[in-house]
Short mmCIF file of C-alpha atoms in Angstrom, two decimals:
data_model
loop_
_atom_site.label_atom_id
_atom_site.label_comp_id
_atom_site.label_asym_id
_atom_site.label_seq_id
_atom_site.Cartn_x
_atom_site.Cartn_y
_atom_site.Cartn_z
CA MET A 1 115.12 127.42 94.15
CA ILE A 2 117.78 126.45 91.91
CA PRO A 3 121.05 126.01 93.33
CA PRO A 4 123.49 128.69 92.04
CA GLU A 5 126.51 126.41 91.14
CA LEU A 6 123.87 125.28 88.56
CA VAL A 7 123.73 128.59 86.78
CA ALA A 8 125.52 129.01 83.73
CA LYS A 9 127.42 131.90 82.88
CA LYS A 10 128.90 132.81 79.41
CA GLY A 11 132.46 131.25 79.26
CA ASP A 12 131.68 128.22 81.43
CA TRP A 13 133.14 124.72 80.74
CA VAL A 14 129.77 122.86 79.48
CA LYS A 15 131.41 119.28 80.54
CA SER A 16 131.55 120.51 84.53
CA LYS A 17 127.87 121.99 84.49
CA TRP A 18 126.48 118.92 82.58
CA ILE A 19 128.21 117.12 85.78
CA GLU A 20 126.57 119.27 88.04
CA LEU A 21 123.23 119.30 86.37
CA LEU A 22 123.37 115.17 86.31
CA LYS A 23 124.46 114.72 89.86
CA TRP A 24 121.54 117.70 90.74
CA ILE A 25 118.91 115.29 88.55
CA ASP A 26 120.03 112.44 90.28
CA LYS A 27 119.62 113.99 93.87
CA THR A 28 116.24 115.65 93.45
CA ASN A 29 114.35 114.36 90.93
CA ARG A 30 112.72 111.69 92.96
CA VAL A 31 108.91 111.23 93.40
CA ILE A 32 108.18 110.99 97.05
CA ALA A 33 104.67 109.25 98.27
CA GLY A 34 102.66 111.54 100.70
CA ALA A 35 99.98 109.96 103.01
CA GLY A 36 97.54 107.77 100.79
CA VAL A 37 99.78 107.23 97.84
CA ARG A 38 102.01 104.32 96.70
CA VAL A 39 104.65 104.93 94.35
CA GLN A 40 106.56 101.93 92.83
CA ASN A 41 109.41 101.77 90.19
CA MET A 42 108.67 99.31 87.69
CA PRO A 43 111.09 97.26 86.21
CA SER A 44 110.94 98.61 82.32
CA GLY A 45 111.40 102.24 83.89
CA GLY A 46 108.57 104.47 84.67
CA LEU A 47 106.81 105.01 87.82
CA TYR A 48 103.49 103.51 88.96
CA ILE A 49 101.68 105.97 91.48
CA SER A 50 98.38 105.16 92.93
CA ALA A 51 96.59 107.02 95.01
CA ASP A 52 93.62 105.59 97.76
CA PRO A 53 91.33 108.26 97.93
CA SER A 54 89.36 106.40 100.78
CA SER A 55 86.15 107.36 98.91
CA SER A 56 84.11 104.62 101.10
CA VAL A 57 81.21 105.80 103.17
CA TRP A 58 80.20 104.24 106.28
CA ALA A 59 77.10 105.22 107.56
CA SER A 60 77.64 104.30 111.25
CA PRO A 61 75.05 103.89 114.14
CA PHE A 62 74.95 106.36 116.33
CA GLU A 63 77.29 108.38 114.37
CA ALA A 64 77.32 112.08 116.33
CA SER A 65 77.58 115.34 114.50
CA ILE A 66 77.50 118.73 116.16
CA VAL A 67 76.41 121.85 114.64
CA SER A 68 77.60 125.04 115.94
CA VAL A 69 76.60 128.39 115.61
CA GLY A 70 78.18 131.01 117.82
CA LYS A 71 78.31 129.75 121.08
CA THR A 72 75.60 127.14 120.73
CA HIS A 73 75.96 123.55 119.88
CA ARG A 74 73.74 121.06 119.09
CA LEU A 75 74.72 117.53 119.00
CA ARG A 76 72.99 114.80 116.63
CA VAL A 77 72.93 111.22 116.82
CA SER A 78 72.13 109.14 113.75
CA PRO A 79 69.84 106.25 114.19
CA GLY A 80 71.31 103.11 116.02
CA ALA A 81 69.71 100.32 118.65
CA VAL A 82 70.53 98.86 121.38
CA ASN A 83 68.74 95.60 122.08
CA GLY A 84 66.77 96.73 119.25
CA VAL A 85 65.24 99.68 121.08
CA ILE A 86 66.18 103.25 119.17
CA PRO A 87 67.12 105.76 122.06
CA THR A 88 65.86 109.04 122.55
CA ILE A 89 66.89 112.77 123.08
CA GLU A 90 64.31 114.66 125.08
CA GLY A 91 61.84 111.92 124.43
CA VAL A 92 61.98 111.51 120.59
CA ARG A 93 63.49 109.13 119.00
CA ILE A 94 66.71 109.71 117.52
CA ASN A 95 65.59 108.35 114.11
CA GLY A 96 62.97 111.07 114.13
CA ILE A 97 59.83 108.51 114.15
CA ASP A 98 57.38 108.57 117.00
CA ASP A 99 55.05 105.47 118.44
CA LYS A 100 52.81 105.80 115.83
CA GLY A 101 55.56 105.16 113.05
CA ALA A 102 54.72 109.03 111.91
CA THR A 103 58.25 110.98 111.20
CA VAL A 104 58.77 113.68 113.40
CA ARG A 105 61.85 116.54 113.36
CA VAL A 106 65.16 114.68 114.14
CA PRO A 107 65.84 115.55 117.87
CA GLN A 108 68.75 117.59 118.88
CA LEU A 109 70.74 118.20 122.27
CA GLU A 110 71.96 121.32 122.89
CA VAL A 111 75.53 120.76 124.61
CA LEU A 112 78.43 122.67 126.42
CA PRO A 113 81.97 122.64 125.85
CA PRO A 114 83.62 120.65 128.51
CA SER A 115 86.08 121.63 131.07
CA GLY A 116 89.02 120.08 129.06
CA ASN A 117 89.44 119.33 125.46
CA ARG A 118 87.21 116.28 125.14
CA SER A 119 83.47 115.21 125.71
CA ASN A 120 81.97 112.13 125.40
CA VAL A 121 78.45 111.21 123.84
CA TYR A 122 77.16 108.84 125.65
CA LEU A 123 74.42 106.04 125.80
CA ARG A 124 72.29 106.19 129.20
CA LEU A 125 70.57 103.07 130.03
CA ALA A 126 68.39 103.82 133.23
CA MET A 127 68.18 100.63 135.13
CA GLY A 128 65.12 98.71 136.38
CA PRO A 129 64.81 98.36 140.17
CA ASP A 130 66.86 94.84 139.71
CA PHE A 131 69.52 96.84 138.24
CA MET A 132 69.68 94.16 135.25
CA ALA A 133 67.94 95.74 132.50
CA PHE A 134 66.14 98.98 131.12
CA ASP A 135 62.30 99.02 129.87
CA PRO A 136 62.27 98.94 126.20
CA ASP A 137 58.75 100.54 126.26
CA ASP A 138 59.60 103.83 128.31
CA PRO A 139 61.16 106.11 126.10
CA ARG A 140 63.06 107.67 129.01
CA ALA A 141 65.36 104.55 129.84
CA ALA A 142 67.67 104.38 126.64
CA THR A 143 69.07 108.16 126.34
CA ILE A 144 71.65 110.04 124.73
CA VAL A 145 73.47 112.14 126.74
CA HIS A 146 76.75 114.75 126.39
CA GLY A 147 79.18 114.64 129.09
CA GLU A 148 82.62 114.81 130.59
CA PRO A 149 85.10 111.86 129.92
CA ILE A 150 84.54 109.52 132.83
CA LYS A 151 88.15 107.15 133.60
CA GLU A 152 86.84 105.94 136.62
CA ASP A 153 85.03 102.69 137.25
CA SER A 154 84.79 101.87 133.98
CA GLU A 155 84.16 97.57 133.66
CA GLY A 156 84.61 97.18 129.69
CA GLY A 157 83.65 100.20 128.86
CA ALA A 158 80.87 100.43 131.15
CA ILE A 159 80.36 102.97 133.40
CA ILE A 160 77.69 103.29 136.45
CA ARG A 161 76.30 106.26 137.28
CA ASP A 162 73.00 107.04 139.58
CA GLY A 163 71.22 104.00 138.49
CA ALA A 164 72.03 103.90 135.21
CA VAL A 165 74.83 102.34 132.69
CA LEU A 166 76.97 104.89 130.36
CA TYR A 167 78.54 103.17 127.25
CA ALA A 168 80.78 105.97 125.30
CA LEU A 169 79.35 106.16 121.75
CA SER A 170 81.80 109.13 120.66
CA ALA A 171 84.22 111.51 121.38
CA ILE A 172 84.31 115.07 120.90
CA TYR A 173 87.33 117.14 120.94
CA TRP A 174 87.36 120.84 121.70
CA ARG A 175 89.68 123.63 121.68
CA ASP A 176 88.49 127.29 122.95
CA GLY A 177 85.06 126.37 123.21
CA LYS A 178 84.87 124.79 119.65
CA VAL A 179 84.53 121.60 118.21
CA VAL A 180 87.93 120.79 116.29
CA ARG A 181 86.92 117.24 115.66
CA THR A 182 84.85 114.40 116.10
CA PHE A 183 85.83 110.64 116.05
CA GLN A 184 83.42 107.54 116.40
CA ILE A 185 83.72 104.84 119.27
CA VAL A 186 80.68 102.66 118.51
CA HIS A 187 80.08 101.98 115.08
CA HIS A 188 77.61 99.25 115.49
CA ASN A 189 74.04 98.99 116.56
CA LEU A 190 74.76 97.53 120.04
CA ASN A 191 73.26 94.76 122.21
CA HIS A 192 73.59 94.74 126.03
CA ARG A 193 73.37 92.27 128.93
CA TYR A 194 73.80 92.17 132.59
CA VAL A 195 76.05 89.31 133.57
CA GLN A 196 75.27 88.67 137.42
CA ALA A 197 78.37 87.86 139.31
CA MET A 198 79.54 84.21 140.50
CA ASP A 199 82.80 82.37 140.88
CA GLY A 200 84.95 85.32 141.53
CA ARG A 201 83.67 86.86 138.30
CA PRO A 202 82.21 90.26 138.90
CA SER A 203 78.67 91.26 137.88
CA ARG A 204 78.68 93.37 134.69
CA HIS A 205 76.67 95.22 132.04
CA LEU A 206 78.23 94.47 128.79
CA PHE A 207 77.78 95.99 125.66
CA TRP A 208 78.86 94.44 122.26
CA ALA A 209 78.36 94.85 118.66
CA ALA A 210 75.22 93.35 117.34
CA MET B 1 107.42 126.19 75.15
CA ILE B 2 110.85 126.75 75.92
CA ILE B 3 111.83 123.30 75.66
CA ASP B 4 110.42 123.00 72.18
CA ALA B 5 111.95 126.33 71.31
CA ALA B 6 115.43 124.80 72.51
CA ILE B 7 114.80 121.64 70.38
CA GLN B 8 114.04 123.18 67.20
CA ARG B 9 117.06 125.32 67.60
CA ALA B 10 119.36 121.92 68.48
CA GLU B 11 117.94 120.30 65.36
CA SER B 12 118.38 123.60 63.15
CA ILE B 13 121.99 123.45 63.99
CA PRO B 14 124.78 121.05 62.56
CA GLN B 15 125.91 118.61 65.35
CA GLU B 16 129.66 119.91 65.17
CA GLU B 17 128.77 123.64 65.52
CA PHE B 18 125.90 122.85 67.95
CA ARG B 19 126.57 125.13 71.20
CA ILE B 20 124.67 126.00 74.50
CA SER B 21 124.08 129.36 75.66
CA ALA B 22 124.06 130.01 79.21
CA ALA B 23 120.42 131.58 79.10
CA GLU B 24 119.18 128.32 77.11
CA TRP B 25 120.90 126.23 80.17
CA ASN B 26 119.44 128.22 82.63
CA ASP B 27 116.06 128.21 80.94
CA ALA B 28 116.31 124.57 80.96
CA ILE B 29 116.87 124.29 84.46
CA GLU B 30 114.08 126.61 85.30
CA VAL B 31 111.85 124.42 83.57
CA TYR B 32 112.81 121.36 85.03
CA ASN B 33 112.90 122.95 88.76
CA SER B 34 109.26 124.00 88.28
CA CYS B 35 107.71 120.72 86.85
CA ARG B 36 109.46 118.19 88.84
CA PRO B 37 107.37 116.51 91.19
CA VAL B 38 108.20 116.47 94.82
CA VAL B 39 105.42 115.04 96.84
CA ILE B 40 102.38 113.36 95.79
CA ARG B 41 99.56 113.51 98.44
CA GLY B 42 96.39 111.23 98.56
CA TRP B 43 93.38 113.52 99.47
CA SER B 44 90.89 111.38 101.28
CA GLY B 45 88.36 113.96 100.31
CA GLY B 46 86.25 113.06 103.71
CA GLY B 47 86.29 109.50 103.17
CA TRP B 48 85.72 107.41 105.76
CA ALA B 49 88.97 105.35 107.58
CA HIS B 50 88.50 102.58 109.93
CA PRO B 51 89.63 102.95 113.48
CA TRP B 52 93.14 101.74 113.95
CA GLU B 53 93.86 102.39 109.91
CA VAL B 54 97.59 103.34 109.30
CA THR B 55 98.62 105.59 106.83
CA PRO B 56 102.58 105.26 105.94
CA PHE B 57 104.33 107.99 104.38
CA TRP B 58 107.89 109.39 103.81
CA SER B 59 108.74 112.35 105.41
CA GLY B 60 110.91 114.74 103.33
CA GLU B 61 111.17 116.96 106.26
CA ARG B 62 112.67 114.27 108.67
CA GLU B 63 113.86 111.81 106.02
CA ARG B 64 111.97 108.73 107.39
CA TRP B 65 109.35 106.60 107.06
CA GLU B 66 106.04 107.70 109.41
CA CYS B 67 102.94 106.99 109.62
CA THR B 68 99.39 108.00 111.19
CA ILE B 69 97.16 105.89 112.65
CA HIS B 70 93.11 106.80 112.89
CA PRO B 71 92.31 106.94 116.33
CA GLY B 72 91.00 103.80 117.63
CA TYR B 73 89.49 103.43 121.38
CA VAL B 74 89.52 100.74 124.05
CA ASN B 75 86.62 101.32 126.40
CA GLY B 76 86.82 104.73 125.17
CA LEU B 77 89.58 105.72 126.32
CA ASP B 78 92.29 107.55 123.97
CA THR B 79 95.01 105.50 122.92
CA GLU B 80 98.08 106.86 123.04
CA VAL B 81 101.55 106.65 121.93
CA ILE B 82 104.84 107.67 122.97
CA VAL B 83 106.60 110.31 120.90
CA ARG B 84 109.43 112.61 121.34
CA ARG B 85 108.70 115.83 122.61
CA GLU B 86 110.04 117.97 119.61
CA GLN B 87 108.00 115.74 117.54
CA ALA B 88 104.57 115.96 119.18
CA PRO B 89 101.71 117.66 118.11
CA GLU B 90 101.02 120.96 119.50
CA GLU B 91 98.14 119.61 121.49
CA THR B 92 99.91 117.12 123.09
CA ILE B 93 102.50 119.97 124.52
CA GLU B 94 99.68 121.88 125.85
CA ARG B 95 98.10 119.19 127.54
CA ILE B 96 101.18 117.35 128.76
CA GLY B 97 103.58 120.13 129.29
CA GLU B 98 107.30 119.25 130.47
CA GLY B 99 109.13 115.72 129.53
CA GLU B 100 111.34 114.76 126.83
CA THR B 101 109.32 112.11 125.39
CA VAL B 102 105.02 112.23 125.80
CA ALA B 103 102.64 110.37 125.48
CA ALA B 104 100.38 111.81 122.49
CA TYR B 105 96.73 110.56 121.99
CA LEU B 106 95.82 109.21 118.48
CA ALA B 107 93.22 111.71 118.17
CA GLU B 108 96.04 114.51 118.62
CA LEU B 109 96.80 112.89 115.00
CA PRO B 110 100.97 112.48 116.12
CA ARG B 111 103.17 111.33 113.50
CA ILE B 112 104.76 108.10 114.43
CA PRO B 113 108.06 107.16 113.09
CA LEU B 114 108.43 103.53 111.56
CA SER B 115 112.11 103.09 112.94
CA ALA B 116 111.56 99.37 114.19
CA LEU B 117 112.13 97.34 111.12
CA ARG B 118 112.88 93.90 110.45
CA ARG B 119 114.35 92.53 107.24
CA ILE B 120 112.25 89.86 105.57
CA GLY B 121 113.55 87.34 102.90
CA GLY B 122 116.57 88.59 100.71
CA ASP B 123 119.34 90.04 102.95
CA ALA B 124 117.65 89.22 106.42
CA ALA B 125 119.10 87.66 109.19
CA PRO B 126 117.82 83.91 110.03
CA ILE B 127 115.30 83.59 112.71
CA GLY B 128 116.05 79.86 113.71
CA VAL B 129 118.14 76.78 113.06
CA SER B 130 116.60 73.49 112.39
CA GLY B 131 117.75 70.35 113.99
CA ASP B 132 120.37 69.63 111.12
CA GLY B 133 121.77 72.94 111.22
CA ALA B 134 120.22 74.57 108.48
CA LEU B 135 119.27 78.46 108.79
CA SER B 136 115.61 79.14 108.60
CA TYR B 137 114.01 82.64 107.26
CA GLU B 138 110.93 84.36 107.66
CA SER B 139 109.07 83.89 104.16
CA ALA B 140 107.95 87.03 102.56
CA PRO B 141 104.25 87.28 101.74
CA SER B 142 103.28 86.03 98.29
CA PHE B 143 101.97 89.61 97.52
CA PHE B 144 105.68 90.53 97.76
CA ARG B 145 107.15 87.66 95.95
CA ALA B 146 105.01 88.41 92.96
CA LEU B 147 106.73 91.40 93.22
CA GLY B 148 110.14 90.31 93.29
CA ALA B 149 110.95 90.02 96.91
CA ALA B 150 113.22 87.36 97.62
CA ASP B 151 112.16 84.75 100.15
CA GLY B 152 114.91 83.15 101.97
CA LEU B 153 118.38 84.04 100.95
CA MET B 154 119.02 86.69 98.33
CA VAL B 155 119.27 85.48 95.05
CA ASP B 156 121.39 87.25 92.15
CA ASP B 157 118.50 88.67 90.45
CA ASP B 158 118.15 91.77 88.79
CA ASN B 159 114.61 92.27 89.51
CA ARG B 160 115.25 91.53 93.17
CA ARG B 161 113.68 93.73 95.70
CA LEU B 162 114.40 94.09 99.58
CA LEU B 163 111.67 94.08 102.01
CA ARG B 164 111.36 95.50 105.82
CA ALA B 165 108.36 95.11 108.02
CA CYS B 166 107.66 96.32 111.35
CA ASP B 167 104.40 95.49 113.58
CA ILE B 168 102.26 98.15 115.21
CA VAL B 169 100.94 96.26 118.39
CA LEU B 170 97.99 97.91 120.88
CA THR B 171 99.18 97.00 124.63
CA VAL B 172 96.44 97.45 127.55
CA PRO B 173 97.01 97.68 131.00
CA ARG B 174 95.70 95.25 133.30
CA ALA B 175 95.83 93.79 137.19
CA ALA B 176 97.97 90.43 136.80
CA ALA B 177 98.25 87.16 138.91
CA ARG B 178 101.29 85.79 140.35
CA ALA B 179 101.57 82.15 141.50
CA GLU B 180 103.59 81.67 144.92
CA TRP B 181 104.71 78.86 147.33
CA ALA B 182 105.51 79.31 150.49
CA THR B 183 106.67 76.50 152.92
CA GLY B 184 106.89 76.08 156.57
CA ALA B 185 106.59 73.96 159.52
CA GLY B 186 103.12 72.91 160.65
CA ILE B 187 101.77 70.43 164.05
CA ASP B 188 102.27 67.23 162.04
CA GLY B 189 104.92 68.30 160.00
CA THR B 190 106.08 70.38 156.98
CA PHE B 191 103.62 71.78 154.69
CA ALA B 192 103.81 73.47 151.29
CA GLN B 193 101.09 76.60 150.64
CA PHE B 194 100.09 77.31 146.66
CA SER B 195 98.34 80.52 146.43
CA VAL B 196 97.66 83.33 143.79
CA LEU B 197 98.41 86.74 144.26
CA TYR B 198 97.03 90.00 142.29
CA SER B 199 99.12 92.94 141.11
CA PRO B 200 97.12 96.26 141.93
CA GLU B 201 95.03 97.54 139.10
CA PRO B 202 97.06 99.84 136.85
CA GLU B 203 96.98 103.50 137.41
CA ARG B 204 97.10 103.98 133.70
CA ARG B 205 94.07 102.36 131.78
CA ASN B 206 94.53 103.76 128.46
CA GLY B 207 95.79 101.62 125.74
CA ARG B 208 99.08 102.70 123.99
CA ILE B 209 100.66 101.91 120.58
CA SER B 210 103.98 100.82 119.86
CA ILE B 211 105.97 99.81 117.13
CA VAL B 212 107.93 96.61 117.39
CA PRO B 213 109.96 95.27 114.62
CA ARG B 214 108.08 91.72 115.39
CA TYR B 215 105.20 91.02 117.37
CA ASP B 216 105.32 87.72 119.19
CA PRO B 217 102.11 87.06 121.32
CA ALA B 218 102.97 85.59 124.56
CA PRO B 219 102.09 81.95 124.79
CA PRO B 220 100.24 80.45 127.47
CA PRO B 221 101.70 79.50 130.95
CA ASP B 222 102.39 75.34 130.56
CA ASP B 223 101.46 73.04 133.04
CA ALA B 224 104.89 72.28 134.36
CA ALA B 225 105.37 76.22 134.92
CA MET B 226 101.98 76.39 136.64
CA LEU B 227 103.47 73.82 139.17
CA ARG B 228 106.59 75.45 139.57
CA GLY B 229 104.56 78.71 140.75
CA ASP B 230 106.12 80.40 137.30
CA ILE B 231 102.98 81.84 136.43
CA ASP B 232 104.18 85.58 136.16
CA ASP B 233 101.16 86.65 134.29
CA ARG B 234 102.04 89.94 132.36
CA PRO B 235 100.19 92.74 133.29
CA PHE B 236 98.93 93.85 129.89
CA ASP B 237 97.03 92.30 127.15
CA GLN B 238 98.46 92.98 123.37
CA LEU B 239 96.79 93.02 119.89
CA LEU B 240 98.38 93.05 116.73
CA VAL B 241 97.19 96.33 114.87
CA ALA B 242 99.03 96.23 111.55
CA THR B 243 102.15 95.11 109.78
CA VAL B 244 103.70 97.61 107.75
CA TYR B 245 105.76 96.63 105.00
CA LEU B 246 108.49 98.34 103.10
CA LEU B 247 109.44 97.21 99.72
CA SER B 248 112.29 98.40 97.77
CA PRO B 249 112.93 99.56 94.12
CA ALA B 250 113.98 96.59 92.10
CA GLN B 251 118.09 96.15 92.50
CA ALA B 252 118.38 97.92 95.86
CA GLU B 253 121.43 97.44 97.51
CA SER B 254 121.90 94.84 99.98
CA GLY B 255 121.51 96.28 103.41
CA SER B 256 120.38 99.12 102.01
CA MET B 257 117.03 100.98 104.51
CA PRO B 258 114.04 102.50 103.10
CA ASP B 259 114.12 105.73 101.46
CA ALA B 260 111.70 107.80 99.60
CA SER B 261 112.04 105.30 96.80
CA TRP B 262 110.37 102.35 98.85
CA SER B 263 106.92 102.23 98.61
CA ALA B 264 104.64 101.07 101.74
CA HIS B 265 102.10 98.32 102.43
CA VAL B 266 99.74 97.86 105.33
CA ARG B 267 98.24 94.67 106.62
CA HIS B 268 95.68 95.55 108.84
CA GLY B 269 94.81 93.38 111.94
CA LEU B 270 92.23 95.61 113.59
CA PHE B 271 89.17 97.03 112.40
CA TRP B 272 87.04 98.25 114.93
CA ASN B 273 87.07 99.89 118.47
CA LEU B 274 87.44 97.68 121.56
CA SER B 275 86.05 96.98 125.01
CA HIS B 276 88.63 95.12 127.12
CA ALA B 277 87.73 93.32 130.40
CA VAL B 278 89.57 90.91 132.72
CA ASN B 279 87.48 87.24 133.37
CA ARG B 280 87.49 88.03 137.22
CA GLN B 281 87.81 90.64 140.42
CA PRO B 282 91.58 90.81 140.60
CA PHE B 283 90.74 90.07 144.32
CA ALA B 284 92.15 87.40 146.75
CA PRO B 285 90.24 86.87 149.87
CA ALA B 286 92.54 86.05 152.96
CA GLY B 287 93.12 82.46 153.29
CA ASP B 288 92.55 82.17 150.08
CA ASN B 289 95.09 79.16 149.17
CA LEU B 290 96.22 75.59 148.98
CA THR B 291 97.68 73.91 151.59
CA PHE B 292 99.68 70.42 151.10
CA PRO B 293 101.02 68.49 153.94
CA ALA B 294 104.01 67.34 151.57
CA PRO B 295 106.17 69.43 150.52
CA LEU B 296 105.39 69.42 146.64
CA ALA B 297 107.78 72.44 146.06
CA GLY B 298 110.85 70.31 146.97
CA GLY B 299 108.92 67.38 145.73
CA VAL B 300 111.28 66.67 142.89
CA GLY B 301 113.01 63.96 144.72
CA GLN B 302 109.70 62.71 145.95
CA ALA B 303 108.47 62.03 142.32
CA LEU B 304 110.75 59.42 142.03
CA ILE B 305 108.91 57.49 144.88
CA ASN B 306 106.81 55.67 143.23
CA SER B 307 104.51 55.28 145.98
CA LEU B 308 104.04 59.25 146.19
CA LEU B 309 103.30 59.65 142.77
CA ALA B 310 99.22 59.42 142.95
CA VAL B 311 99.47 61.91 145.77
CA ILE B 312 101.43 64.52 143.65
CA ASN B 313 99.28 64.04 140.90
CA ASP B 314 96.05 64.55 143.08
CA ASN B 315 97.74 67.73 144.04
CA ALA B 316 98.64 69.16 140.44
CA ALA B 317 95.49 68.34 139.55
CA ALA B 318 94.02 70.35 142.54
CA ILE B 319 96.62 73.12 141.33
CA ARG B 320 95.30 73.20 138.04
CA ALA B 321 91.60 73.61 139.16
CA TYR B 322 92.39 75.79 141.66
CA LEU B 323 94.55 77.95 139.19
CA SER B 324 91.36 78.06 136.36
CA ARG B 325 89.33 79.34 138.86
CA ARG B 326 91.94 82.31 140.03
CA ALA B 327 93.85 83.04 137.06
CA LEU B 328 93.48 86.27 135.20
CA THR B 329 92.56 86.79 131.23
CA GLY B 330 91.79 89.86 129.09
CA ARG B 331 89.70 89.72 126.73
CA PHE B 332 88.90 92.11 123.67
CA TRP B 333 85.58 92.57 121.76
CA SER B 334 84.82 95.10 119.22
CA VAL B 335 81.79 97.73 119.53
#
């Protein structure tokens, strides 16, 4: 859109139009850096424009992705370990390697949209009778589950439910039954440890980056 | 092509006879208008951004510097930021509804204004005065000094640049401890009672982002404050997410504020999502206090009496030990 006062007509004085044009150039001829771009005016004149394409790729452990076909949503989680143990989905390790070292189909979990606009992918550790540790040899002890976010009873992010400890790995955002975006919460393999209560300090299930 | 033709024609005409036709003038403006850059955007191309990654940009629409923050999580919960309703993302409005300001989740990708800026170097205000009356200034980081930002008072330099900055702070609520003295009369004389009380667990558990001119972490309470019972613990823990610097073009006018011609730089302090917890259960059982037969709270005068100093020191040591078992401390760790 060209401002009408800049448009010349036959018989106009060049000088006044020239001044209008200079003012317009001064006002509008600016380079504006959008997100991810840096513009610097150089002392000698000219612009130095640099864009950061953020091209690096981080293959995060436990990275969740959802493939949707129609109204069916299937969750897949990239390999990750807790205390060196690879969790399972429906009895199959998420790295797609069985007990004998053979490659099997990488498991997927069918999930349903949540009642709200967010759901979580959880690491679920089924605790042993003493509620202190999970059995690393039990393929059902460390599993991947999907569910609604739980705000209550969280201690350092660990949530106790039904004899198990849940820890959120990824957040999935939904709208009208469709996944709109996914953000990773855990970016590392994890360590888990149960800390007994002592001297006013509560007992805890701690998770931290390995 | 239009420009080339106009130049060829201009060169072929003697200077005294040169005239610009209205059509040529308008064509030149048309070409200029169609070619001038307005906004240059970086295209991430699906690249990876770390949690809490801050991306500043000039908003031509709102004529101010803003930023987005790649969502970061504390204890797996959404981190929020307060924005004006009319500038909140559509998803936030749908989720919250009413309110002049709303708490948008970072995952809803709000645009956060970088309006709370401090001046560094050059035309900055002093941040302190030394004993001999000399003013001290926040020094510009060496990176910006190399680019021409003045360090300290403005120098008359054709290449000088101005520097502005703000800090992005993460605040996570938690219960807080409070020390309290009580005095009363007992059977064998007056007594003073020292106890630690806890504020209720916060209703809001989500971390919250705020933009401040300068982030100053709270110093730990000193011994004297502890003995006075002045350990009003803050009911939150904070971390510096990032500092956003805005650097002016050369020869910027002193006191001018950032516009589209400035460039933004970010120094990050956080790169991973976090877990957060306090060190103990914020629960004080009944009768959990220290009682002293001497009125230590009003014992400033007694401190002057040498015979009582040992008693006071013993009591102070007992209080320190008591506090160390009951003070709340928040901790962050990455996951």
